[in-house]
Coordinates of C-alpha atoms and ligand atoms in Angstrom, one line a residue:
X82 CA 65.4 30.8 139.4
X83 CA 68.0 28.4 137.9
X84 CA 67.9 27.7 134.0
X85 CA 66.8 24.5 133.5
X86 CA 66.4 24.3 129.7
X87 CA 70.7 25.0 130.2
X88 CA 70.5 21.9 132.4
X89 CA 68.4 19.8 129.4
X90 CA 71.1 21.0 127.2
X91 CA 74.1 19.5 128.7
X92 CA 71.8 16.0 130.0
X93 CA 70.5 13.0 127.9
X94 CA 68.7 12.2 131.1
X95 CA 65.0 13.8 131.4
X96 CA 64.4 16.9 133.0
X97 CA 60.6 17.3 134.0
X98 CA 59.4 20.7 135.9
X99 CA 57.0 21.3 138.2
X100 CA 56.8 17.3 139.6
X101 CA 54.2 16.9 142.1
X102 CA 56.3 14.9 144.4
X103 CA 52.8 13.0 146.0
X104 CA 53.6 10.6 142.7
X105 CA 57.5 10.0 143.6
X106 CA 57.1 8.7 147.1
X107 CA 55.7 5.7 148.6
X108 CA 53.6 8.3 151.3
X109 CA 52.0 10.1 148.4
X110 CA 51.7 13.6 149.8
X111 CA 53.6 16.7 149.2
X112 CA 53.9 19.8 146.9
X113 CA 55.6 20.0 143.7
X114 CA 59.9 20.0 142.9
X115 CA 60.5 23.1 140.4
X116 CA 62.2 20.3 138.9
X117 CA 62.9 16.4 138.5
X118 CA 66.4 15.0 136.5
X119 CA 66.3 11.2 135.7
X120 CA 70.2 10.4 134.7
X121 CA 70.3 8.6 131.6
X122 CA 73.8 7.2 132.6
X123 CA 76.4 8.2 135.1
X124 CA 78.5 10.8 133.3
X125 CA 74.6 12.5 133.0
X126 CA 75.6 12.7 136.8
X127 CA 78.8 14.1 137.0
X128 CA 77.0 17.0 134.1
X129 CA 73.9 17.9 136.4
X130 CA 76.6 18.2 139.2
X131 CA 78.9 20.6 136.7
X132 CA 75.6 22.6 135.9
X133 CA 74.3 22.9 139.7
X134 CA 77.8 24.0 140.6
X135 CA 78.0 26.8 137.6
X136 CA 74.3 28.0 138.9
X137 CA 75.1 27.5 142.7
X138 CA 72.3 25.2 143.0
X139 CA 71.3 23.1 145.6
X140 CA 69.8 19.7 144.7
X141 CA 67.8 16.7 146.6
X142 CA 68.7 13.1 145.6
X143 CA 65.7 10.3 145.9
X144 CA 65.6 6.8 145.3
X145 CA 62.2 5.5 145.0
X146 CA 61.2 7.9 147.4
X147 CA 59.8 5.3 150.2
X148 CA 61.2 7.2 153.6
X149 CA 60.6 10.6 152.5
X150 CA 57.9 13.0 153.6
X151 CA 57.4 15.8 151.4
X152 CA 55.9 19.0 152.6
X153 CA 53.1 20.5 150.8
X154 CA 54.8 23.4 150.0
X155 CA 56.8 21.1 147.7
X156 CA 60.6 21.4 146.9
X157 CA 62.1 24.9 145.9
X158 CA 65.2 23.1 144.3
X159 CA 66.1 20.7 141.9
X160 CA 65.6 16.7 142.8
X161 CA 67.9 14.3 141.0
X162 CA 66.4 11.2 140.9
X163 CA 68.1 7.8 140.8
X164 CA 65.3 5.5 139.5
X165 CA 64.3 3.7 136.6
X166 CA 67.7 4.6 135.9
X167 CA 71.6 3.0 137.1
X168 CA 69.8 -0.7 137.6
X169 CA 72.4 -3.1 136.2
X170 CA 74.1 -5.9 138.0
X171 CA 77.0 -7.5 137.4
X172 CA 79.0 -9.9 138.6
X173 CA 82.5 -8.6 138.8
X174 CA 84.3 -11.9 140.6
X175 CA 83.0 -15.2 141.6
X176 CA 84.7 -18.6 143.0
X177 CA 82.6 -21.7 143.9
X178 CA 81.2 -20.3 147.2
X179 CA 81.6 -16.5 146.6
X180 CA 80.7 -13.7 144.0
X181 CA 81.5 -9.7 143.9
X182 CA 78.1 -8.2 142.6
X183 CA 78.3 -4.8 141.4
X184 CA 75.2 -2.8 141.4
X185 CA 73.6 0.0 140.5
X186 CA 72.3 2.7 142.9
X187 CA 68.9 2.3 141.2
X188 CA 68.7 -1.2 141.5
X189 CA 65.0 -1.8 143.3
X190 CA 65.9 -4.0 146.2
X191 CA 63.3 -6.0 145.6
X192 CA 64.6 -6.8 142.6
X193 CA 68.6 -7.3 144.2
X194 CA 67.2 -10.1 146.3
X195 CA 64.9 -11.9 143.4
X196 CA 68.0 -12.0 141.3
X197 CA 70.0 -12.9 144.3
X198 CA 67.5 -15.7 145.6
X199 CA 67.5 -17.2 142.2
X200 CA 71.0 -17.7 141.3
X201 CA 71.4 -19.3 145.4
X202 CA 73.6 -16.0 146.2
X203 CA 73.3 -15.4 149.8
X204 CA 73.6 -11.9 151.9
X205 CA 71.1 -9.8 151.1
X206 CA 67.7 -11.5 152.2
X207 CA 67.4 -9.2 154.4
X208 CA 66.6 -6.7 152.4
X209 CA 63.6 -8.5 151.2
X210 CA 60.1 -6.3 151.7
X211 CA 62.3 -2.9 151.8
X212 CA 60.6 -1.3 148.8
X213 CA 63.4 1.2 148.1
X214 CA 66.4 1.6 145.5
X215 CA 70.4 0.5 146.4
X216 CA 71.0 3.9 146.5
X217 CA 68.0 4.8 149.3
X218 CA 69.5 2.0 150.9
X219 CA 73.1 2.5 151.1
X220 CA 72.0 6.4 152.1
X221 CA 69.8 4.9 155.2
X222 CA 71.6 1.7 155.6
X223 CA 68.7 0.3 155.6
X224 CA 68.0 -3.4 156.9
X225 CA 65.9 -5.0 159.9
X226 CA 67.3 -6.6 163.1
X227 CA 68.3 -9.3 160.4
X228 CA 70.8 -7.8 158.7
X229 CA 71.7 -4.7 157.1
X230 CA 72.5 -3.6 154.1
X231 CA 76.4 -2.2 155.1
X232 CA 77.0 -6.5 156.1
X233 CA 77.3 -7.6 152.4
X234 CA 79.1 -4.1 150.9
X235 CA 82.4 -4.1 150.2
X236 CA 82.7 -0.5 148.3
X237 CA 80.5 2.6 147.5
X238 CA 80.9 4.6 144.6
X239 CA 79.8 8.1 145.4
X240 CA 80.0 11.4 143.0
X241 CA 80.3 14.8 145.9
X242 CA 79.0 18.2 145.0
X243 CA 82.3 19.3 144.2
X244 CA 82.4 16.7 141.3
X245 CA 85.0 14.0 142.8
X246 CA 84.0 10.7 141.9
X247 CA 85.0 8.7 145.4
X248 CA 84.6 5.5 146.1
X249 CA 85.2 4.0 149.4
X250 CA 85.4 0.3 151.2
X251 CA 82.2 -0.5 153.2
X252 CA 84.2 -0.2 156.6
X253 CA 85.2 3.7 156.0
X254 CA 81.7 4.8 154.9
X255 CA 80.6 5.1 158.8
X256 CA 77.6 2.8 158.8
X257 CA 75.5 3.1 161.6
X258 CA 72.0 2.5 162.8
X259 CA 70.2 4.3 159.9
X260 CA 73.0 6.3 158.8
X261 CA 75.9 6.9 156.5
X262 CA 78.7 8.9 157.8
X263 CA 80.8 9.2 154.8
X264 CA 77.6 10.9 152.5
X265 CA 76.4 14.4 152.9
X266 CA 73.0 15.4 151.6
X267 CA 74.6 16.1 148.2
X268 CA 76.7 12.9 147.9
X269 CA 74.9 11.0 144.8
X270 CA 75.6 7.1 145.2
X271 CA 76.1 5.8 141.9
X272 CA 76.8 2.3 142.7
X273 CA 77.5 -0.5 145.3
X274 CA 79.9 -3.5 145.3
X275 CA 78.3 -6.5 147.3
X276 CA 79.7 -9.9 148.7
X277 CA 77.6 -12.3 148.4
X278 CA 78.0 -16.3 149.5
X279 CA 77.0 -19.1 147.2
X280 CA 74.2 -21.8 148.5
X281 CA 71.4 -23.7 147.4
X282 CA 68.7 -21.6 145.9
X283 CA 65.9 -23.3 148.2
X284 CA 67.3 -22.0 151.1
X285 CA 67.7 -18.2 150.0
X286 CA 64.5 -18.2 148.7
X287 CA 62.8 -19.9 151.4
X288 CA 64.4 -17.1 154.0
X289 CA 63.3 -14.8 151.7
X290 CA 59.1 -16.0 151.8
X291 CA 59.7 -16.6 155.5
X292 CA 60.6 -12.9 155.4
X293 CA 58.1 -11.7 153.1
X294 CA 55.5 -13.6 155.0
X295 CA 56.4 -12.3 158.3
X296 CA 56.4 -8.6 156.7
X297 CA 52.6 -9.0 154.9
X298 CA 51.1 -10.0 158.6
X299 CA 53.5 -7.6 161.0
X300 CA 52.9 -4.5 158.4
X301 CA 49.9 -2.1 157.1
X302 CA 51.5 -3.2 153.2
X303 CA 47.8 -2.0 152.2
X304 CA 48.2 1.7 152.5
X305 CA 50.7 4.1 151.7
X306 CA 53.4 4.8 154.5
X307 CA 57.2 5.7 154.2
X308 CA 58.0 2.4 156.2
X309 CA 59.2 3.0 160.4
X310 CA 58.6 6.7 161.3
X311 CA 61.1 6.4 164.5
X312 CA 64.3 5.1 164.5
X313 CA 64.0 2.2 167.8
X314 CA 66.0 4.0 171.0
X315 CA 68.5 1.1 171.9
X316 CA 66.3 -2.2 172.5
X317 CA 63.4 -0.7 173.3
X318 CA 60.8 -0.8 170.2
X319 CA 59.1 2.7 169.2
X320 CA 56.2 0.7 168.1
X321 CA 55.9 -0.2 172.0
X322 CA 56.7 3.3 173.3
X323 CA 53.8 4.7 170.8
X324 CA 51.3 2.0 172.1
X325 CA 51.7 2.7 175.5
X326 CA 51.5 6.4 174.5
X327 CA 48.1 5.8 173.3
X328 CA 48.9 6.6 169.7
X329 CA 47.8 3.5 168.0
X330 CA 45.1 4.1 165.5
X331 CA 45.5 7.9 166.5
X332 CA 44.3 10.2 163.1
X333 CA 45.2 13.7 162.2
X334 CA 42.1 13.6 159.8
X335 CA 43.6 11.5 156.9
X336 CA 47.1 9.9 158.3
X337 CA 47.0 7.7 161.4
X338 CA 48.9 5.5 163.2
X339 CA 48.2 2.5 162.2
X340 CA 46.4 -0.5 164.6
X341 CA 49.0 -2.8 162.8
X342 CA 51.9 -1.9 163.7
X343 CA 52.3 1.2 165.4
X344 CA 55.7 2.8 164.4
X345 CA 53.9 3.2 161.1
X346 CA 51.9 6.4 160.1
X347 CA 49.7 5.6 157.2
X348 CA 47.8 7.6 154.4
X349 CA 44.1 6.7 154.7
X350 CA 43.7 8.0 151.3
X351 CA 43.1 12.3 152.0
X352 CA 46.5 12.9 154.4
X353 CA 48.5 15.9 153.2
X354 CA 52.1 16.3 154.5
X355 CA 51.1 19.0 157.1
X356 CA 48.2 15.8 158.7
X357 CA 51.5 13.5 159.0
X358 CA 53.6 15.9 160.8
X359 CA 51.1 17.2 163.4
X360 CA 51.0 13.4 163.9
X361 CA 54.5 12.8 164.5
X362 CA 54.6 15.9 166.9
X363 CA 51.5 13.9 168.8
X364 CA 53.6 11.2 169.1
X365 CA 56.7 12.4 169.8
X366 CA 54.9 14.6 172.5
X367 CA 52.9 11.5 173.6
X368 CA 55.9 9.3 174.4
X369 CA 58.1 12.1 175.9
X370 CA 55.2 12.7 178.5
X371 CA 54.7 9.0 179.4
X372 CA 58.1 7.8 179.0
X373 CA 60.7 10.5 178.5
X374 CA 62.4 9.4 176.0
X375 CA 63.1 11.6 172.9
X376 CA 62.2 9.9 169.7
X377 CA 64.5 10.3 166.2
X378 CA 62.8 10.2 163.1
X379 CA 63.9 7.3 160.8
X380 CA 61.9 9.0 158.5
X381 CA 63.4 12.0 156.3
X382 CA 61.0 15.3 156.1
X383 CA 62.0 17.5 153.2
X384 CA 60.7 20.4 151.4
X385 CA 59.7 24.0 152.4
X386 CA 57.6 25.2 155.9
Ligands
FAD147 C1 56.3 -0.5 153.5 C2 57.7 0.0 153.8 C3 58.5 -0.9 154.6 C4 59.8 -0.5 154.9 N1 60.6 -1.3 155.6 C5 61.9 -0.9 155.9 C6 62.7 -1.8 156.6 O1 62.4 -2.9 157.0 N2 64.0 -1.4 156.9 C7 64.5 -0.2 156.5 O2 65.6 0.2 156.7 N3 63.7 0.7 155.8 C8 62.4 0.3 155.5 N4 61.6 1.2 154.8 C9 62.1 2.6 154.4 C10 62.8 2.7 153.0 O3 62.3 1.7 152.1 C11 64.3 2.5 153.1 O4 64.8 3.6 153.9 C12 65.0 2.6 151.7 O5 66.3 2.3 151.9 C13 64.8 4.0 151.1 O6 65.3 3.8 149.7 P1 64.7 4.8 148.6 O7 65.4 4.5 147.3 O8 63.2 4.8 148.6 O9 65.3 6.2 149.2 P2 64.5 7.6 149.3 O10 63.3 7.4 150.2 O11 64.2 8.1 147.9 O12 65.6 8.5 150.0 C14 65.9 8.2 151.4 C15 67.3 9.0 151.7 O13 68.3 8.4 150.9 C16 68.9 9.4 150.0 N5 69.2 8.8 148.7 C17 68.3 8.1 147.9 N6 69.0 7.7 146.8 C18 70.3 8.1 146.9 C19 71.4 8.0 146.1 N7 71.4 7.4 144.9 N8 72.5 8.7 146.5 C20 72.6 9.3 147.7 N9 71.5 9.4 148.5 C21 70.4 8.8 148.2 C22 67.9 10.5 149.9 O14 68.5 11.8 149.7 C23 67.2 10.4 151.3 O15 67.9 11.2 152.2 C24 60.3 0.8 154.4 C25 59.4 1.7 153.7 C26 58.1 1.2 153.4 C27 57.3 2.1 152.6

């Protein structure tokens, strides 16, 4: 077992052990993490990094933890998390119909596009209804068929395991559906640099309640989920393929799919992790049977079997 209390040492951040990880993500199941670093500032990074590297320690990076699925066996390793923590934004550049914001990896999105909307900066709307941090989202590239994330970034700062500080312009960080080519799992985004265009605040914010609005009615916002459990093969709509599996409203005692929307498993108040999982085996099962087609998980499943 690694020595923490040498990690709280070298940190000004806080180092918590034995986290039960059911109150760090939006699903609210899973097991403990042995233990839980909040960065107090970036160079508490770059120190967590030095100390995992001197103890050959692995290490798990959340956001606000709102695509995750954590086992109940919880996390045998160290989780760095990149909330509460990192949330500034400036702006570094601005003309009369452009600005260079530079953000924070744990910037809440939410509150990226309230900021944005009110100062009539337009890009990232959206964003709007994605409860996770800049970080999460630069990781997933997370966005809608509306936009993504990876259309308003121009760089990504990012600190690697082998303590190189990189950062990189938005084209050469291999955005994809979902994905991030440029970060491994122990890549640690510290910050974004966004482009934003200058309008008239009505109009952002009014995309953004049109957006909102749309997300309240389409989504089971009521329960806790981790967002899309599939990623959508090409146009088709997992949602669809689930439904005409016969999965909507299907329970594995306290996690279901829900009647809503049906590419979202939700916690009915009792799921553990192991209930969630049997479910997405269902429906991956399900939909292979009736359709053939292989479905990718959007969401991430971490922690031990
Ligand atoms: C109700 C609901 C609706 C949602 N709607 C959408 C949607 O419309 N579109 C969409 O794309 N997603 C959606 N999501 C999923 C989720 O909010 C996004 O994927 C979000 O970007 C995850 O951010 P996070 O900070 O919570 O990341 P986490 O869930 O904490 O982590 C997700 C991944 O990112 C990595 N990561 C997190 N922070 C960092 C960092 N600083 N550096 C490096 N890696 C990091 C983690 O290691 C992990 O692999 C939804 C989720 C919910 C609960």
């Amino acid at each position: 077992m690694a020595d923490f209390n040498e990690l709280k040492s070298r940190v000004n951040g806080s180092v918590m052990i034995d986290v039960p990880m059911k109150d760090h993500t939006s699903m609210g199941v899973g097991g403990s993490c042995v233990c839980m670093f909040t960065p107090a500032n970036t160079e508490d990074i770059f120190k967590f990094i030095e100390w995992a590297r001197s103890a050959e320690q692995r290490y798990f990076v959340i956001g606000a933890g709102t695509n995750l699925v954590v086992r109940d066996r919880g996390i045998k390793y160290p989780v760095i998390r990149i909330k509460d923590t990192l949330d500034s934004t400036d702006i570094e550049y601005e003309d009369e119909s452009t600005a260079r914001l530079k953000v924070g990896a744990g910037k809440p999105l939410a509150g990226l596009v309230k900021e944005c909307a009110e100062n009539g900066m337009s890009g990232v709307e959206p964003l709007a209804g994605i409860p996770g941090t800049v970080g999460g989202a630069v990781f997933m590239n997370a966005g809608t068929d509306q936009g993504c994330i990876s259309d308003v970034i121009e760089t990504v700062t990012f600190m690697e395991r082998t303590g190189r500080t990189r950062t990189l312009a938005g084209k050469d960080m291999g955005f994809g559906y979902r994905t991030c080519r440029a970060l491994s799992s122990s890549s640690i985004v510290v910050s974004a640099t966004l482009s934003v265009k200058k309008t008239d605040k009505d109009s952002v914010q009014k995309r953004v309640e049109s957006i909102l609005r749309n997300k309240t009615r389409t989504q089971p916002l009521n329960y806790p989920s981790c967002g899309s459990i599939f990623k959508n093969p090409g146009k088709i709509k997992a949602w669809q393929l689930l439904d005409e599996a016969g999965m909507r409203g299907v329970r594995v005692r306290g996690a279901k799919y829900s009647e809503l929307h049906t590419n979202f498993i939700v916690n009915t108040g009792s799921a553990t992790a192991g209930d969630i999982i049997a479910l997405i085996d269902a429906g991956m099962e399900k939909v292979r049977e009736k359709s053939g087609i292989k479905l990718e998980l959007e969401a991430i499943i971490i922690g031990e079997q």
